[in-house]
PDB file of C-alpha atoms and ligand atoms in Angstrom:
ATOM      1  CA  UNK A   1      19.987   3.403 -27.805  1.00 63.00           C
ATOM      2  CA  UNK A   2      22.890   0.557 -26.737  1.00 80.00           C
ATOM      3  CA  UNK A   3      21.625  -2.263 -24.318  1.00 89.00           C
ATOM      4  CA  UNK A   4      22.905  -0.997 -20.699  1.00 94.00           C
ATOM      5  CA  UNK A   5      26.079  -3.127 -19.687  1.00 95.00           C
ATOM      6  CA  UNK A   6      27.206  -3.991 -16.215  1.00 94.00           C
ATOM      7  CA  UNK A   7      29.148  -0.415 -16.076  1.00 96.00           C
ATOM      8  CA  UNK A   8      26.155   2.013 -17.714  1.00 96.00           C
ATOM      9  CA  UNK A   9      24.227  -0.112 -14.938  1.00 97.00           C
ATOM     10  CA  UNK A  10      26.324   0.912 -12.110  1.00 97.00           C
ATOM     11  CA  UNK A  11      26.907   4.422 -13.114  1.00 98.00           C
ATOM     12  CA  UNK A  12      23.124   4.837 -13.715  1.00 98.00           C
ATOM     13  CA  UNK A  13      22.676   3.390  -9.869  1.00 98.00           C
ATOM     14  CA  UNK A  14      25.423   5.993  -8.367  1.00 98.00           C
ATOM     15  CA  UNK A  15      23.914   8.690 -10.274  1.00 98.00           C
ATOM     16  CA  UNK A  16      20.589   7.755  -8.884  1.00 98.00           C
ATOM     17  CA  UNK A  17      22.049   8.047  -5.392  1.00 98.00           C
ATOM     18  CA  UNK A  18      22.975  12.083  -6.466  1.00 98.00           C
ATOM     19  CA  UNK A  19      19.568  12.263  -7.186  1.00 98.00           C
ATOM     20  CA  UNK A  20      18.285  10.715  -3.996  1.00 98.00           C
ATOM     21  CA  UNK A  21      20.319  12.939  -2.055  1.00 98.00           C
ATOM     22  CA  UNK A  22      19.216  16.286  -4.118  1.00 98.00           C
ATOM     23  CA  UNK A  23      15.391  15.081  -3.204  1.00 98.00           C
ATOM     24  CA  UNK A  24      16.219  15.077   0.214  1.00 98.00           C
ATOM     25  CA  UNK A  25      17.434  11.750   1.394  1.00 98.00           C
ATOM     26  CA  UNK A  26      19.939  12.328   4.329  1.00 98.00           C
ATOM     27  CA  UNK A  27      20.171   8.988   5.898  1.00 98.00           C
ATOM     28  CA  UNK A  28      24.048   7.870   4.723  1.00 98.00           C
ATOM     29  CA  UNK A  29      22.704   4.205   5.166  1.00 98.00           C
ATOM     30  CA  UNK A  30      19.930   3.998   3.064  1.00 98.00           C
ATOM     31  CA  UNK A  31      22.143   6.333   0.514  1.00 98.00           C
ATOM     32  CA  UNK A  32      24.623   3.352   0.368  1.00 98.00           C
ATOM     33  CA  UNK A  33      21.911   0.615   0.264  1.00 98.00           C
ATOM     34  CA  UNK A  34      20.773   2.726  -2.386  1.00 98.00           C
ATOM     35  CA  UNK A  35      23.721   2.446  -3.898  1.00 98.00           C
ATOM     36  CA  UNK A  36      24.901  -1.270  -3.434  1.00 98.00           C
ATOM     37  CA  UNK A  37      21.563  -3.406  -4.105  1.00 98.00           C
ATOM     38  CA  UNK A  38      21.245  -3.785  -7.975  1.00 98.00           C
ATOM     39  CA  UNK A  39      17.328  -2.830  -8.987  1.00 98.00           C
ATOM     40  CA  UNK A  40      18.467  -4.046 -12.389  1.00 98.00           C
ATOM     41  CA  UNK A  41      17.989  -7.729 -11.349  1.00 98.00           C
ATOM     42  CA  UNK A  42      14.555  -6.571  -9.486  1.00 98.00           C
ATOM     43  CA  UNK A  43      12.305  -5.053 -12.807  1.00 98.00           C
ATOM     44  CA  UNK A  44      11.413  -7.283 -16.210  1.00 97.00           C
ATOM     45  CA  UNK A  45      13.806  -7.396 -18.779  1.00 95.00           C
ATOM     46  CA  UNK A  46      12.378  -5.079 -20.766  1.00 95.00           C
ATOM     47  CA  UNK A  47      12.791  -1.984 -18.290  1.00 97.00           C
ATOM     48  CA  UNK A  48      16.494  -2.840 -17.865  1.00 96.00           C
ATOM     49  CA  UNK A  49      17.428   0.397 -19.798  1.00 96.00           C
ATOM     50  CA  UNK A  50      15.205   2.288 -16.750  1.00 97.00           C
ATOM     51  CA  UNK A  51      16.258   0.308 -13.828  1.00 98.00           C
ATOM     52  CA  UNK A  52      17.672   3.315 -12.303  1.00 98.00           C
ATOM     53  CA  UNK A  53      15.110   5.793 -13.466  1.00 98.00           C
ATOM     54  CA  UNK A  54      13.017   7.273 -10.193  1.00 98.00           C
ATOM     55  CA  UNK A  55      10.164   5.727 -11.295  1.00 98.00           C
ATOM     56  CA  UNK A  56       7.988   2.784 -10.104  1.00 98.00           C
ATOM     57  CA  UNK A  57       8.207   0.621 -13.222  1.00 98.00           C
ATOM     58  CA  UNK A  58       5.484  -2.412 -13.782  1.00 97.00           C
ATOM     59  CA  UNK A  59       6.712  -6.299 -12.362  1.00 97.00           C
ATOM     60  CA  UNK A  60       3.796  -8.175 -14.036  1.00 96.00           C
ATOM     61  CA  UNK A  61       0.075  -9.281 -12.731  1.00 97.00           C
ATOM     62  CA  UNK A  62      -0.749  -5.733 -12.673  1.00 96.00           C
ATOM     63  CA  UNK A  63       1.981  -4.370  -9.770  1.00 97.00           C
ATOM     64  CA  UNK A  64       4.920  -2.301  -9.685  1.00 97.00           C
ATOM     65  CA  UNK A  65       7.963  -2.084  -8.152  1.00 98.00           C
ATOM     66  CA  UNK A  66       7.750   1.393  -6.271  1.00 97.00           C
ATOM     67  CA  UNK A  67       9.944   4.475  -7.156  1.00 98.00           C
ATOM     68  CA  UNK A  68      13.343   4.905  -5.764  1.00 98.00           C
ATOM     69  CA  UNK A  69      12.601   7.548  -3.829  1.00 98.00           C
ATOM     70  CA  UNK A  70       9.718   6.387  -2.055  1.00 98.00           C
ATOM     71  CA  UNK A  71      11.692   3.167  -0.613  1.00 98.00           C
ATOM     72  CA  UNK A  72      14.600   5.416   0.266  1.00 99.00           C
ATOM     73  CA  UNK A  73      11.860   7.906   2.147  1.00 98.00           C
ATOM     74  CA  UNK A  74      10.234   5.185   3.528  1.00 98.00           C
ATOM     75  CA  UNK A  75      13.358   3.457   4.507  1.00 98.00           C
ATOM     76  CA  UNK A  76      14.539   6.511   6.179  1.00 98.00           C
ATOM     77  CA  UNK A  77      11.583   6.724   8.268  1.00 98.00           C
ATOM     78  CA  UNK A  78      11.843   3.865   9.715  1.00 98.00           C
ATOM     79  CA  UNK A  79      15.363   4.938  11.372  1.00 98.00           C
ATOM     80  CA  UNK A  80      17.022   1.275  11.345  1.00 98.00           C
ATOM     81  CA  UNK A  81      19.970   0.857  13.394  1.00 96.00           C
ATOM     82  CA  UNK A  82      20.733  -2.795  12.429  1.00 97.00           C
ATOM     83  CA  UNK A  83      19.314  -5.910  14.219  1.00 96.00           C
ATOM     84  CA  UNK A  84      15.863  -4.970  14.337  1.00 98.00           C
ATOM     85  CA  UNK A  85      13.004  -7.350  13.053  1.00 98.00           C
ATOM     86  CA  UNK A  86      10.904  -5.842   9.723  1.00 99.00           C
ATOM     87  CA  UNK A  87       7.569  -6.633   8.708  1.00 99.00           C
ATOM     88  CA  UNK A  88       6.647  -5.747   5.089  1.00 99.00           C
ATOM     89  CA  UNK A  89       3.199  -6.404   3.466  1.00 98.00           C
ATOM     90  CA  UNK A  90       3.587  -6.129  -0.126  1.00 98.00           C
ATOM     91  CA  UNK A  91       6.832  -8.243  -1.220  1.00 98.00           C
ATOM     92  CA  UNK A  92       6.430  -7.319  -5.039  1.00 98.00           C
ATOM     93  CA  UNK A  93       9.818  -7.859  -7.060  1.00 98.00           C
ATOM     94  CA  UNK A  94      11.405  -8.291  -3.424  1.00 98.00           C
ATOM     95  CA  UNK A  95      13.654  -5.296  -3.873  1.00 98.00           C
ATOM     96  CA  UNK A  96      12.679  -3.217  -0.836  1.00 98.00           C
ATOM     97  CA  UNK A  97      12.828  -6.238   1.159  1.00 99.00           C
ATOM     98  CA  UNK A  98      16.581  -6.270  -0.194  1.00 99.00           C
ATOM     99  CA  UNK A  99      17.161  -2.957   0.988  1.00 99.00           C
ATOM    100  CA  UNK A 100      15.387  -3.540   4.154  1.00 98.00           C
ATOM    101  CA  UNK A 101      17.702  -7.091   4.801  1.00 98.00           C
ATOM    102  CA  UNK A 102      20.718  -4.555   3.933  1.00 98.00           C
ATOM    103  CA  UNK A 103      19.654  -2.270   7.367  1.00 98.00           C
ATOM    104  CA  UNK A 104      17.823  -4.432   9.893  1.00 98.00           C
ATOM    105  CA  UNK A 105      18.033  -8.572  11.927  1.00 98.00           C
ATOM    106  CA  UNK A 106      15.811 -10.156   9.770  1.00 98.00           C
ATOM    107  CA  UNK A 107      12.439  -8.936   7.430  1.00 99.00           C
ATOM    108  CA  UNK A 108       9.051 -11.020   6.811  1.00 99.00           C
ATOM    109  CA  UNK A 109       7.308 -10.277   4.038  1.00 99.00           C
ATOM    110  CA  UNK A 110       3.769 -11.215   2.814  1.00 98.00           C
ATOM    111  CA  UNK A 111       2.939 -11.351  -0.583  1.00 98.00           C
ATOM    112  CA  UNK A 112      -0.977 -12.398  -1.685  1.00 98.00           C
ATOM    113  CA  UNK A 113       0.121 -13.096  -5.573  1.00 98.00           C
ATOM    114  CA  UNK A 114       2.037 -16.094  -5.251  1.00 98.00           C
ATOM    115  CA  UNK A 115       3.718 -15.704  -8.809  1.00 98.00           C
ATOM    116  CA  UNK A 116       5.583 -12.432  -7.425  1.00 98.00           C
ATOM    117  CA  UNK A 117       6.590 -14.273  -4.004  1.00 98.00           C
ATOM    118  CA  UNK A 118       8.288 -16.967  -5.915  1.00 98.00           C
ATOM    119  CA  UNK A 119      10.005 -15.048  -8.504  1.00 98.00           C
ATOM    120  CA  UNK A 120      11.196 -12.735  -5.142  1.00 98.00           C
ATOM    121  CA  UNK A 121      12.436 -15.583  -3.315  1.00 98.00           C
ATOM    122  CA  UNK A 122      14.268 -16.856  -6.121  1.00 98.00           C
ATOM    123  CA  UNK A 123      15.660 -13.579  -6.967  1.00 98.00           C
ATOM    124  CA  UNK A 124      16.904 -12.901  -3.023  1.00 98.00           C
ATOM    125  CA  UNK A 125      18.280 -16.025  -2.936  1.00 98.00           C
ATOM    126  CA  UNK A 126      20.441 -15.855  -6.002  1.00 98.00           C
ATOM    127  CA  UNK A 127      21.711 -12.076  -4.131  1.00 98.00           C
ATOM    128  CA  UNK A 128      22.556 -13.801  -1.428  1.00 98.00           C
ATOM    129  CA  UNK A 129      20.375 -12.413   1.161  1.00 98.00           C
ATOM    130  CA  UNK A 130      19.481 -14.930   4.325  1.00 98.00           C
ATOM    131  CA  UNK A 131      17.546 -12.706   6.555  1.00 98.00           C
ATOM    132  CA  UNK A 132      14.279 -12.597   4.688  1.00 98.00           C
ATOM    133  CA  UNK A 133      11.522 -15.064   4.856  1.00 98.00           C
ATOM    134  CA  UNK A 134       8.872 -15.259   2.911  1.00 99.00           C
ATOM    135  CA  UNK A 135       4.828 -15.493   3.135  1.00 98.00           C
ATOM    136  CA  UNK A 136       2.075 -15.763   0.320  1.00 98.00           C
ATOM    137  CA  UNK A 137      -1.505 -14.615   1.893  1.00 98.00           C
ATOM    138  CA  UNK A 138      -3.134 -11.563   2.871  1.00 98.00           C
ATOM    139  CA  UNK A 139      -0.549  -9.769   4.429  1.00 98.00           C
ATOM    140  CA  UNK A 140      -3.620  -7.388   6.096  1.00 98.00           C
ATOM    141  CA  UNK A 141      -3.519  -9.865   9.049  1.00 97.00           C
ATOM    142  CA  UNK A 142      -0.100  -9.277   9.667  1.00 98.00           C
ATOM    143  CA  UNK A 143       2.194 -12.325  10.722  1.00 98.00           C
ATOM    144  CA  UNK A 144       0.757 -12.349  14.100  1.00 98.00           C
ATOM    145  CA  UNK A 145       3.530 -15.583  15.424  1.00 98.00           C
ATOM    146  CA  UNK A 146       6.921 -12.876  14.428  1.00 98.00           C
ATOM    147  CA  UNK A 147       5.411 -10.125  16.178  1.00 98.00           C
ATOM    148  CA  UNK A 148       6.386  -7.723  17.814  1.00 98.00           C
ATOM    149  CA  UNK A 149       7.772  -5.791  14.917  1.00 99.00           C
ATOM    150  CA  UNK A 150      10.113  -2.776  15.832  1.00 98.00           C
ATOM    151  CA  UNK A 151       9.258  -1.508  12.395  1.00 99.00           C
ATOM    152  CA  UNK A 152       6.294  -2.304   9.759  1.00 99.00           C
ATOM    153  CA  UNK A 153       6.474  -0.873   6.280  1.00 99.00           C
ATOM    154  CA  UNK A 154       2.788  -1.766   4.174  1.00 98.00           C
ATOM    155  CA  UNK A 155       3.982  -1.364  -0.101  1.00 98.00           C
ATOM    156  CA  UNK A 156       0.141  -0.700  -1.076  1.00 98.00           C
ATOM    157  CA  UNK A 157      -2.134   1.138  -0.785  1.00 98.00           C
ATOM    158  CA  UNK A 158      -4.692   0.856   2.030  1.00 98.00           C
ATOM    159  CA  UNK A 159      -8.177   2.705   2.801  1.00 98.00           C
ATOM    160  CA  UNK A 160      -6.857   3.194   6.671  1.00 98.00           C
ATOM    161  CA  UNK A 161      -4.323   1.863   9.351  1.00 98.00           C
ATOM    162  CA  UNK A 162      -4.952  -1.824   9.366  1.00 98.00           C
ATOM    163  CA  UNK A 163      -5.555  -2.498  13.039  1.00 97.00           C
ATOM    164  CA  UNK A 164      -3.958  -5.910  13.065  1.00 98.00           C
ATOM    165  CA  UNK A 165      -0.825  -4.265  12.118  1.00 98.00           C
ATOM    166  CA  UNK A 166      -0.575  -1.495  14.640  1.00 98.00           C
ATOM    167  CA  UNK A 167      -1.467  -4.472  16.972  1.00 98.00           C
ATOM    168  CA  UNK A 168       1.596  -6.095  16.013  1.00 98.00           C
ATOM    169  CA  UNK A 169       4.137  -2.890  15.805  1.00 98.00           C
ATOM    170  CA  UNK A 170       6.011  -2.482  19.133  1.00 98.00           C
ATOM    171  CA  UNK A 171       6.067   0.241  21.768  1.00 98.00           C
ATOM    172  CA  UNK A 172       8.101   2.726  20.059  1.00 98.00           C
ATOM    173  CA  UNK A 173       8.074   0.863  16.985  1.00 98.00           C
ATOM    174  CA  UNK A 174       7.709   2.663  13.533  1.00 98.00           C
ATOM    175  CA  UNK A 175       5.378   1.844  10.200  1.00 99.00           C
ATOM    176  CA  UNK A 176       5.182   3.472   7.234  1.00 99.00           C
ATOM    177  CA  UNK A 177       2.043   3.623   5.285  1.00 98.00           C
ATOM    178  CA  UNK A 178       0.749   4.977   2.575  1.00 98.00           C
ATOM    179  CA  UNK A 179      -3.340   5.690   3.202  1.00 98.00           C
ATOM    180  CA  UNK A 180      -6.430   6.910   1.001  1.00 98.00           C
ATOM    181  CA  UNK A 181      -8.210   5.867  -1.961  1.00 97.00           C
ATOM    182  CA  UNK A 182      -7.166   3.853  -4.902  1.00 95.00           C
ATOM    183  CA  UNK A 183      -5.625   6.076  -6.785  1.00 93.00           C
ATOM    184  CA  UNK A 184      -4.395   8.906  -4.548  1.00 97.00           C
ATOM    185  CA  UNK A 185      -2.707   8.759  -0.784  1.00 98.00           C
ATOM    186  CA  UNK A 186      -0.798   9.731   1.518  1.00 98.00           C
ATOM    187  CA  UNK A 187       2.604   8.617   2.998  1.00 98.00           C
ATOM    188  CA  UNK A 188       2.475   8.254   6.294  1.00 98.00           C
ATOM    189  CA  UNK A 189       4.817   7.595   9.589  1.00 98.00           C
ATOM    190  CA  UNK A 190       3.178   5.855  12.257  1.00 98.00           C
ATOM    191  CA  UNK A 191       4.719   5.509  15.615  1.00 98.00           C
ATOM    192  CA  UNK A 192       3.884   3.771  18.686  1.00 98.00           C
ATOM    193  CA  UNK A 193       3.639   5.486  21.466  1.00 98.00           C
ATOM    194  CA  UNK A 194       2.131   4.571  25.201  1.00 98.00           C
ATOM    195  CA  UNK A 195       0.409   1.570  23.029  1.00 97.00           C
ATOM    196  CA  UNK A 196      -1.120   4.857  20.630  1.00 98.00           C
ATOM    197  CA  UNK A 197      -0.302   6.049  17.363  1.00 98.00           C
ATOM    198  CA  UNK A 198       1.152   9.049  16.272  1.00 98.00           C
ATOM    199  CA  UNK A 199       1.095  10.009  12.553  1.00 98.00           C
ATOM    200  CA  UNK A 200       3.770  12.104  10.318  1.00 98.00           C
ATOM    201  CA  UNK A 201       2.782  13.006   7.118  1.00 98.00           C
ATOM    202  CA  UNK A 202       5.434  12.457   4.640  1.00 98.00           C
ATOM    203  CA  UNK A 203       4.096  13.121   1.228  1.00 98.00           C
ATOM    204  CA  UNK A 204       1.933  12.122  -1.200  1.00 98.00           C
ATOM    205  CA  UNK A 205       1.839   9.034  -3.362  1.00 98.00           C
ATOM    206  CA  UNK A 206       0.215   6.617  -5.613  1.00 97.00           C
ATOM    207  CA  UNK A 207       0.687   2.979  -4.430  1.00 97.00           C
ATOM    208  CA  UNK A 208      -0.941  -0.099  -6.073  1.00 97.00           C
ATOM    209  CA  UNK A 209      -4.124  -1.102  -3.620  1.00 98.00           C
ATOM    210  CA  UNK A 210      -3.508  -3.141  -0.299  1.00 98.00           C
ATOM    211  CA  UNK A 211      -6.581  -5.777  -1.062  1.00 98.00           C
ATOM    212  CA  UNK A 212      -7.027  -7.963   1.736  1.00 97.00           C
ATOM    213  CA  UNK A 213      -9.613  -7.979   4.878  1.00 97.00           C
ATOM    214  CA  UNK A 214      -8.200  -4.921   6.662  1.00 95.00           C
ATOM    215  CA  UNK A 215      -7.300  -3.623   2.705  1.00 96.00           C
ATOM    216  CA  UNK A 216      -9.882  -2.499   0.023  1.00 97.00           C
ATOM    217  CA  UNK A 217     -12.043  -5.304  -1.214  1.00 96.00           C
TER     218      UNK A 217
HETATM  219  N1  LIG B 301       7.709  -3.736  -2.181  1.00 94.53           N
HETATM  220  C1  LIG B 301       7.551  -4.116  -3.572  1.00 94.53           C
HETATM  221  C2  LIG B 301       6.499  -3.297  -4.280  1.00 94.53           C
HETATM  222  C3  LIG B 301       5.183  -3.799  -3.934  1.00 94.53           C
HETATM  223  S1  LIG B 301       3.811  -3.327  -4.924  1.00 94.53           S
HETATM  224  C4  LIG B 301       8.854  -4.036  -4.323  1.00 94.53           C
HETATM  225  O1  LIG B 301       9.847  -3.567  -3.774  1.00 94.53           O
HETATM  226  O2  LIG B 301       8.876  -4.480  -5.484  1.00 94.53           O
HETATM  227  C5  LIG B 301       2.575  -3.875  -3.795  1.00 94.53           C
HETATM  228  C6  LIG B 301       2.469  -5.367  -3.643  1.00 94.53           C
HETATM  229  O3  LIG B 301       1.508  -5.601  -2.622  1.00 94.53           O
HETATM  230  C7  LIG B 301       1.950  -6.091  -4.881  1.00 94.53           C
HETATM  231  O4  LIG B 301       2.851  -7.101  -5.240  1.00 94.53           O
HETATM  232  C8  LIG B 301       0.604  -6.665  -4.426  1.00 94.53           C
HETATM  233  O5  LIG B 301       0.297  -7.934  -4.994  1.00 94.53           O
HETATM  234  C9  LIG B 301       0.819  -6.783  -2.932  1.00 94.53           C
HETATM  235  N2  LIG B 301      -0.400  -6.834  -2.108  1.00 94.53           N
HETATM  236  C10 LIG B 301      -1.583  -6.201  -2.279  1.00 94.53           C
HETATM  237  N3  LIG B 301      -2.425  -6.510  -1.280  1.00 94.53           N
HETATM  238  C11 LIG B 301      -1.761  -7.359  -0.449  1.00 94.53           C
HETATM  239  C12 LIG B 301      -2.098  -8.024   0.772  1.00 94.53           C
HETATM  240  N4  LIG B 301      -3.280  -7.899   1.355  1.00 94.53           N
HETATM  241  N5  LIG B 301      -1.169  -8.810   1.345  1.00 94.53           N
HETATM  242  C13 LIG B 301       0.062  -8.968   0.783  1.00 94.53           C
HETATM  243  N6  LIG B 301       0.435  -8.366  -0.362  1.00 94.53           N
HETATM  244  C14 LIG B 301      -0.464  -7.569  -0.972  1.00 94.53           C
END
């Protein structure tokens, strides 16, 4: 097989979008975030050839970055209109929080490895992207001084809604989730409504674990 140039790369990434849109993505903006942020520069060299396979590839220290079409589903959910403030617990490679900058005001994300924050903020910097700032601890807690958050998306895995950051979401404010054991889970929409929560199941998954106080231990 040839080494993917700058053209296989960005005919891989459109044809990715097809297959976004075949799974069931409808949202036209997260179909051209989809489309414009470069997961290429997000995964380790190595997986460059399967940047744009829908597949949560490994980032290093044991995490991945997730699959295409679980940002895009996730992203959906959370029904951005542009201008909105963005919590995410889990900043990884950084490339949902990309995607997220692409739709919303302004995203905080929390990171507890502090490797993966760094190479993140590196990497969004070199992209370009100003609306993201950056926290290393356990993102469980939330970042209590942002909130409210209109919407709240948690990239692992976590034994049950984290009560700090329900605390934190808005009234009428959104979170995805994905909640169960280690291994297994489910995908979940939260919203907030009347100051209680209303789940939507969206599918299944399997997320890295959310370790932290409100996480597993
Ligand atoms: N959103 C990422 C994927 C994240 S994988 C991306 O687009 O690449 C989940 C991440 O959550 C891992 O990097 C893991 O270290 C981190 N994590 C796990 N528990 C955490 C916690 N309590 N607070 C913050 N980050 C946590």
């Amino acid at each position: 097989m040839r080494w993917p140039s700058e053209e296989d790369l960005a005919r891989a990434r459109a044809e990715l979008v097809a297959e976004l849109r075949v799974k069931g993505i409808r949202d036209e903006r997260v179909l051209a975030v989809m489309g414009k942020v470069p997961r290429h520069c997000f995964v380790l060299p190595e997986f460059l050839p399967a940047a744009y396979d829908d597949r949560p590839l490994p980032i290093g220290l044991g995490q991945t970055i997730s699959q295409p079409y679980i940002v895009a589903l996730s992203t959906e959910a959370l029904a951005l209109r542009g201008g909105e403030k963005v919590l995410e617990i889990g900043t990884g490679s950084g490339y949902q929080a990309a995607i997220l900058a692409e739709l919303a005001g302004e995203v905080f994300t929390v990171e507890r490895l502090p490797e993966l924050s760094w190479a993140a903020q590196e990497r969004l910097r070199r992209l370009g992207y100003r609306n993201v700032r950056f926290r290393i601890g356990d993102g469980t807690k939330g970042w209590p001084e942002e909130a409210p958050f209109a919407a709240i998306l948690v990239a692992a895995a976590a034994p049950r809604l984290p009560p700090s950051l329900f605390a934190q979401l808005g009234e009428a404010g959104r979170l995805v989730i994905p909640v169960g054991g280690r291994i297994h889970q489910d995908l979940w929409l939260v919203r907030k409504e009347g100051g209680r929560p209303v789940y939507q199941h969206l599918c299944p998954v399997a997320f890295v674990p959310l370790i932290g106080e409100e996480g597993f231990p």
